[in-house]
mmCIF file of C-alpha atoms in Angstrom:
data_model
loop_
_atom_site.group_PDB
_atom_site.id
_atom_site.type_symbol
_atom_site.label_atom_id
_atom_site.label_comp_id
_atom_site.label_asym_id
_atom_site.label_seq_id
_atom_site.Cartn_x
_atom_site.Cartn_y
_atom_site.Cartn_z
ATOM 1 C CA MET A 1 241.822 79.150 155.078
ATOM 2 C CA PRO A 2 244.604 82.014 156.224
ATOM 3 C CA ASN A 3 244.124 85.338 155.158
ATOM 4 C CA LEU A 4 247.539 86.359 155.985
ATOM 5 C CA ALA A 5 250.647 85.152 154.365
ATOM 6 C CA VAL A 6 254.034 85.561 156.140
ATOM 7 C CA GLU A 7 257.666 84.773 155.153
ATOM 8 C CA PHE A 8 260.800 84.751 157.187
ATOM 9 C CA ASN A 9 263.672 85.094 155.242
ATOM 10 C CA LEU A 10 267.756 85.442 156.006
ATOM 11 C CA ILE A 11 269.480 87.378 153.710
ATOM 12 C CA GLU A 12 273.419 87.669 152.578
ATOM 13 C CA ASP A 13 275.033 91.112 153.850
ATOM 14 C CA ILE A 14 277.176 92.181 150.403
ATOM 15 C CA ALA A 15 279.138 94.966 151.596
ATOM 16 C CA GLY A 16 276.332 96.194 154.077
ATOM 17 C CA THR A 17 273.701 95.907 151.472
ATOM 18 C CA PRO A 18 270.980 92.983 151.011
ATOM 19 C CA GLY A 19 271.519 90.569 148.533
ATOM 20 C CA GLY A 20 270.226 87.153 148.077
ATOM 21 C CA PHE A 21 269.120 84.277 149.970
ATOM 22 C CA LEU A 22 271.274 82.862 152.888
ATOM 23 C CA ASN A 23 272.964 79.714 151.378
ATOM 24 C CA GLN A 24 272.493 76.826 154.479
ATOM 25 C CA ASN A 25 275.310 75.006 152.963
ATOM 26 C CA ASN A 26 277.941 77.929 153.519
ATOM 27 C CA PRO A 27 277.998 78.140 157.191
ATOM 28 C CA LEU A 28 278.821 81.765 158.262
ATOM 29 C CA ASN A 29 282.003 82.592 160.630
ATOM 30 C CA ILE A 30 282.544 84.823 163.288
ATOM 31 C CA GLY A 31 282.409 88.530 162.241
ATOM 32 C CA ASP A 32 280.027 87.200 159.037
ATOM 33 C CA ARG A 33 276.889 89.584 158.924
ATOM 34 C CA PHE A 34 273.455 89.124 157.386
ATOM 35 C CA PHE A 35 269.826 90.311 157.439
ATOM 36 C CA VAL A 36 266.922 88.916 158.641
ATOM 37 C CA GLN A 37 263.726 90.084 156.632
ATOM 38 C CA VAL A 38 260.063 89.615 157.241
ATOM 39 C CA LEU A 39 257.571 90.113 154.471
ATOM 40 C CA MET A 40 253.665 89.958 154.707
ATOM 41 C CA ARG A 41 250.476 89.778 152.396
ATOM 42 C CA ASP A 42 246.928 89.972 152.237
ATOM 43 C CA ILE A 43 246.061 86.799 150.575
ATOM 44 C CA HIS A 44 241.735 87.195 151.302
ATOM 45 C CA SER A 45 240.094 86.167 148.103
ATOM 46 C CA ASN A 46 239.317 89.908 147.427
ATOM 47 C CA PRO A 47 242.747 91.147 149.263
ATOM 48 C CA ILE A 48 242.312 94.907 151.314
ATOM 49 C CA GLY A 49 246.002 95.014 152.592
ATOM 50 C CA LEU A 50 247.263 95.648 155.731
ATOM 51 C CA THR A 51 247.422 98.789 158.060
ATOM 52 C CA GLY A 52 249.237 97.505 161.091
ATOM 53 C CA SER A 53 251.629 94.593 162.474
ATOM 54 C CA ALA A 54 254.019 94.056 165.326
ATOM 55 C CA ILE A 55 256.396 91.237 165.741
ATOM 56 C CA ASN A 56 258.981 89.763 168.114
ATOM 57 C CA LEU A 57 261.953 87.912 167.556
ATOM 58 C CA ASN A 58 264.045 85.558 169.479
ATOM 59 C CA PHE A 59 267.824 84.824 169.152
ATOM 60 C CA GLU A 60 270.531 83.171 170.697
ATOM 61 C CA ALA A 61 272.624 86.287 172.050
ATOM 62 C CA ASN A 62 275.933 84.291 172.480
ATOM 63 C CA LYS A 63 275.833 83.364 168.861
ATOM 64 C CA ILE A 64 274.455 86.271 166.978
ATOM 65 C CA GLN A 65 273.988 89.891 167.932
ATOM 66 C CA ASN A 66 271.598 92.699 166.381
ATOM 67 C CA ILE A 67 273.899 95.455 164.659
ATOM 68 C CA ASP A 68 271.499 97.793 163.791
ATOM 69 C CA ILE A 69 272.764 101.191 165.037
ATOM 70 C CA PRO A 70 270.592 102.937 166.158
ATOM 71 C CA PHE A 71 267.786 100.561 166.800
ATOM 72 C CA ASN A 72 265.525 103.291 166.256
ATOM 73 C CA PRO A 73 262.194 101.984 164.476
ATOM 74 C CA VAL A 74 260.695 105.244 165.435
ATOM 75 C CA ASP A 75 262.756 106.867 162.465
ATOM 76 C CA ASP A 76 260.165 106.656 159.374
ATOM 77 C CA ASN A 77 263.688 106.009 157.307
ATOM 78 C CA SER A 78 264.528 102.770 159.202
ATOM 79 C CA PRO A 79 263.850 99.526 157.531
ATOM 80 C CA LEU A 80 263.215 98.049 161.232
ATOM 81 C CA VAL A 81 259.798 98.858 160.282
ATOM 82 C CA THR A 82 258.363 99.424 156.429
ATOM 83 C CA SER A 83 257.700 103.147 155.679
ATOM 84 C CA ASN A 84 254.199 102.363 154.674
ATOM 85 C CA PHE A 85 253.532 102.317 158.204
ATOM 86 C CA THR A 86 254.084 105.936 159.796
ATOM 87 C CA LEU A 87 251.771 105.723 162.918
ATOM 88 C CA PHE A 88 253.008 104.109 166.457
ATOM 89 C CA ARG A 89 256.293 102.840 165.057
ATOM 90 C CA GLY A 90 258.294 101.324 167.934
ATOM 91 C CA GLY A 91 259.983 98.091 169.102
ATOM 92 C CA THR A 92 262.825 97.464 171.770
ATOM 93 C CA LEU A 93 265.870 95.265 171.315
ATOM 94 C CA ASN A 94 267.737 93.393 174.146
ATOM 95 C CA ASN A 95 271.232 92.091 172.927
ATOM 96 C CA ILE A 96 271.635 90.474 176.187
ATOM 97 C CA ASN A 97 268.605 88.291 176.368
ATOM 98 C CA GLY A 98 268.114 87.950 172.587
ATOM 99 C CA THR A 99 265.030 89.457 172.084
ATOM 100 C CA ILE A 100 263.295 92.296 169.843
ATOM 101 C CA THR A 101 259.863 92.999 171.161
ATOM 102 C CA ASP A 102 256.388 94.963 169.787
ATOM 103 C CA LEU A 103 258.233 95.705 166.549
ATOM 104 C CA GLY A 104 255.831 97.077 164.619
ATOM 105 C CA GLY A 105 253.935 100.232 163.488
ATOM 106 C CA ALA A 106 250.699 101.343 161.670
ATOM 107 C CA SER A 107 248.954 103.288 159.030
ATOM 108 C CA PHE A 108 245.572 105.038 158.352
ATOM 109 C CA PRO A 109 245.684 105.797 154.368
ATOM 110 C CA ASP A 110 242.382 107.335 154.120
ATOM 111 C CA ALA A 111 243.847 110.393 156.316
ATOM 112 C CA GLY A 112 246.829 110.154 154.471
ATOM 113 C CA LEU A 113 249.050 108.645 157.213
ATOM 114 C CA GLY A 114 251.135 105.779 155.849
ATOM 115 C CA SER A 115 249.932 103.565 153.051
ATOM 116 C CA LEU A 116 248.708 99.691 152.989
ATOM 117 C CA LEU A 117 250.862 96.906 152.988
ATOM 118 C CA GLY A 118 251.177 93.585 150.899
ATOM 119 C CA LEU A 119 248.106 94.393 148.892
ATOM 120 C CA ASN A 120 248.936 92.451 145.833
ATOM 121 C CA GLN A 121 252.116 90.888 146.371
ATOM 122 C CA PRO A 122 254.549 90.189 149.447
ATOM 123 C CA GLU A 123 255.900 93.226 150.949
ATOM 124 C CA GLN A 124 258.846 93.964 153.461
ATOM 125 C CA PHE A 125 257.812 94.667 157.081
ATOM 126 C CA SER A 126 261.018 94.696 158.855
ATOM 127 C CA LEU A 127 264.934 94.278 157.872
ATOM 128 C CA MET A 128 267.064 93.844 160.753
ATOM 129 C CA HIS A 129 270.928 93.663 160.520
ATOM 130 C CA PHE A 130 273.051 90.699 162.632
ATOM 131 C CA GLN A 131 276.535 89.811 163.040
ATOM 132 C CA VAL A 132 277.867 86.571 164.194
ATOM 133 C CA ILE A 133 279.674 86.293 167.678
ATOM 134 C CA GLY A 134 280.007 82.568 168.362
ATOM 135 C CA LYS A 135 280.314 79.213 166.581
ATOM 136 C CA GLY A 136 277.341 76.740 166.197
ATOM 137 C CA SER A 137 274.226 77.052 164.331
ATOM 138 C CA SER A 138 271.754 79.207 165.893
ATOM 139 C CA ASN A 139 267.944 79.169 166.225
ATOM 140 C CA LEU A 140 265.605 82.270 165.288
ATOM 141 C CA ILE A 141 261.958 82.305 166.373
ATOM 142 C CA LEU A 142 259.361 84.892 164.771
ATOM 143 C CA ASN A 143 256.137 85.593 166.543
ATOM 144 C CA VAL A 144 253.736 87.442 164.790
ATOM 145 C CA ASP A 145 251.410 89.384 167.035
ATOM 146 C CA LEU A 146 247.898 88.548 165.305
ATOM 147 C CA SER A 147 245.680 90.712 167.698
ATOM 148 C CA GLN A 148 248.002 93.993 166.434
ATOM 149 C CA THR A 149 247.982 92.463 162.899
ATOM 150 C CA ASN A 150 245.053 94.864 161.047
ATOM 151 C CA PHE A 151 243.260 94.796 157.869
ATOM 152 C CA ALA A 152 242.276 97.746 155.798
ATOM 153 C CA ASP A 153 238.296 97.024 156.794
ATOM 154 C CA GLY A 154 239.227 96.924 160.396
ATOM 155 C CA THR A 155 239.482 93.212 161.143
ATOM 156 C CA LEU A 156 242.233 91.438 162.864
ATOM 157 C CA ALA A 157 244.389 88.837 161.574
ATOM 158 C CA ALA A 158 243.880 87.064 165.137
ATOM 159 C CA ASN A 159 239.881 86.322 164.020
ATOM 160 C CA ASP A 160 241.514 83.659 161.917
ATOM 161 C CA PRO A 161 243.060 80.945 164.111
ATOM 162 C CA THR A 162 244.559 79.748 160.714
ATOM 163 C CA ASN A 163 246.998 82.442 160.277
ATOM 164 C CA PRO A 164 250.742 81.764 161.020
ATOM 165 C CA SER A 165 251.800 83.637 164.182
ATOM 166 C CA GLN A 166 255.357 81.382 164.499
ATOM 167 C CA LEU A 167 258.056 80.628 162.225
ATOM 168 C CA SER A 168 261.442 79.861 162.650
ATOM 169 C CA GLN A 169 264.862 79.915 160.788
ATOM 170 C CA ILE A 170 268.308 78.241 161.584
ATOM 171 C CA VAL A 171 271.305 80.451 160.786
ATOM 172 C CA PRO A 172 274.178 78.357 159.599
ATOM 173 C CA ILE A 173 277.411 78.898 161.437
ATOM 174 C CA VAL A 174 280.494 77.076 161.530
ATOM 175 C CA PRO A 175 280.455 74.482 164.264
ATOM 176 C CA ALA A 176 282.259 75.060 167.842
ATOM 177 C CA ASN A 177 284.611 72.314 167.035
ATOM 178 C CA ASP A 178 285.641 73.897 163.769
ATOM 179 C CA PRO A 179 289.472 73.718 163.375
ATOM 180 C CA VAL A 180 291.579 76.683 162.547
ATOM 181 C CA THR A 181 293.173 75.925 159.220
ATOM 182 C CA ILE A 182 296.987 77.009 159.336
ATOM 183 C CA PRO A 183 298.165 76.965 155.557
ATOM 184 C CA GLU A 184 301.167 74.460 155.477
ATOM 185 C CA PRO A 185 304.749 76.231 154.657
ATOM 186 C CA SER A 186 305.284 75.616 150.756
ATOM 187 C CA LEU A 187 308.636 74.247 149.442
ATOM 188 C CA ASN A 188 309.869 77.402 148.201
ATOM 189 C CA ILE A 189 310.232 78.744 151.569
ATOM 190 C CA GLY A 190 311.522 75.660 153.159
ATOM 191 C CA LEU A 191 314.591 76.043 150.965
ATOM 192 C CA PHE A 192 314.862 79.803 151.520
ATOM 193 C CA ILE A 193 315.267 78.672 155.229
ATOM 194 C CA LEU A 194 317.676 75.846 153.949
ATOM 195 C CA LEU A 195 319.949 78.160 152.281
ATOM 196 C CA GLY A 196 320.200 80.853 154.770
ATOM 197 C CA VAL A 197 321.406 78.182 157.420
ATOM 198 C CA ILE A 198 323.995 76.580 154.784
ATOM 199 C CA ALA A 199 325.434 80.367 154.339
ATOM 200 C CA VAL A 200 325.841 80.794 157.916
ATOM 201 C CA LEU A 201 327.328 77.948 158.342
ATOM 202 C CA LYS A 202 329.740 78.436 155.937
ATOM 203 C CA LYS A 203 330.725 81.709 157.510
ATOM 204 C CA GLN A 204 331.449 80.172 160.834
ATOM 205 C CA TYR A 205 333.412 77.672 159.406
ATOM 206 C CA ALA A 206 335.658 80.489 157.358
ATOM 207 C CA LYS A 207 336.346 82.247 160.634
ATOM 208 C CA ARG A 208 337.151 79.245 162.344
ATOM 209 C CA VAL A 209 340.115 77.947 159.651
#
């Protein structure tokens, strides 16, 4: 039985603020933004909480780009890593290759350094911000480093082979062959143009007469 639960969510961007889950039936367009959220929870029969973890994320760099500016998980106020983990915060972004590596941190609650995560409910481990730059739905692959995922009793999530280590999501983006819709001119516009042409022709005829 696993003792770690991980949730991997795509979240709407509502004027720069996380909203609800992304609607898979409403594809994003170039320029649209969204959030990637990772939640964790200790699901031991007698939960003790998490004191550290790290993740790796792979994305298609020709379709989406990370826009966390600056990308600074070391900052305790950055949502890239939960504020519960104040120790060993870090992570590296490569928007060219489409990777975020070793994004994580740790805590030592007994020494007053940070706090437990996911003790009685799923809690946010990371929140990342992305923008669509290309068409066609895009794959996101999350790898949880179980060898760096620690419980409060000092045990590792890697000790249980049933714990989830890889999850995936599909970012819904308009297809590459999606046509650009150009609105048809209204009847009123056409009539206006026609009346203008008639007026010009009348003036030209009057000059000739």
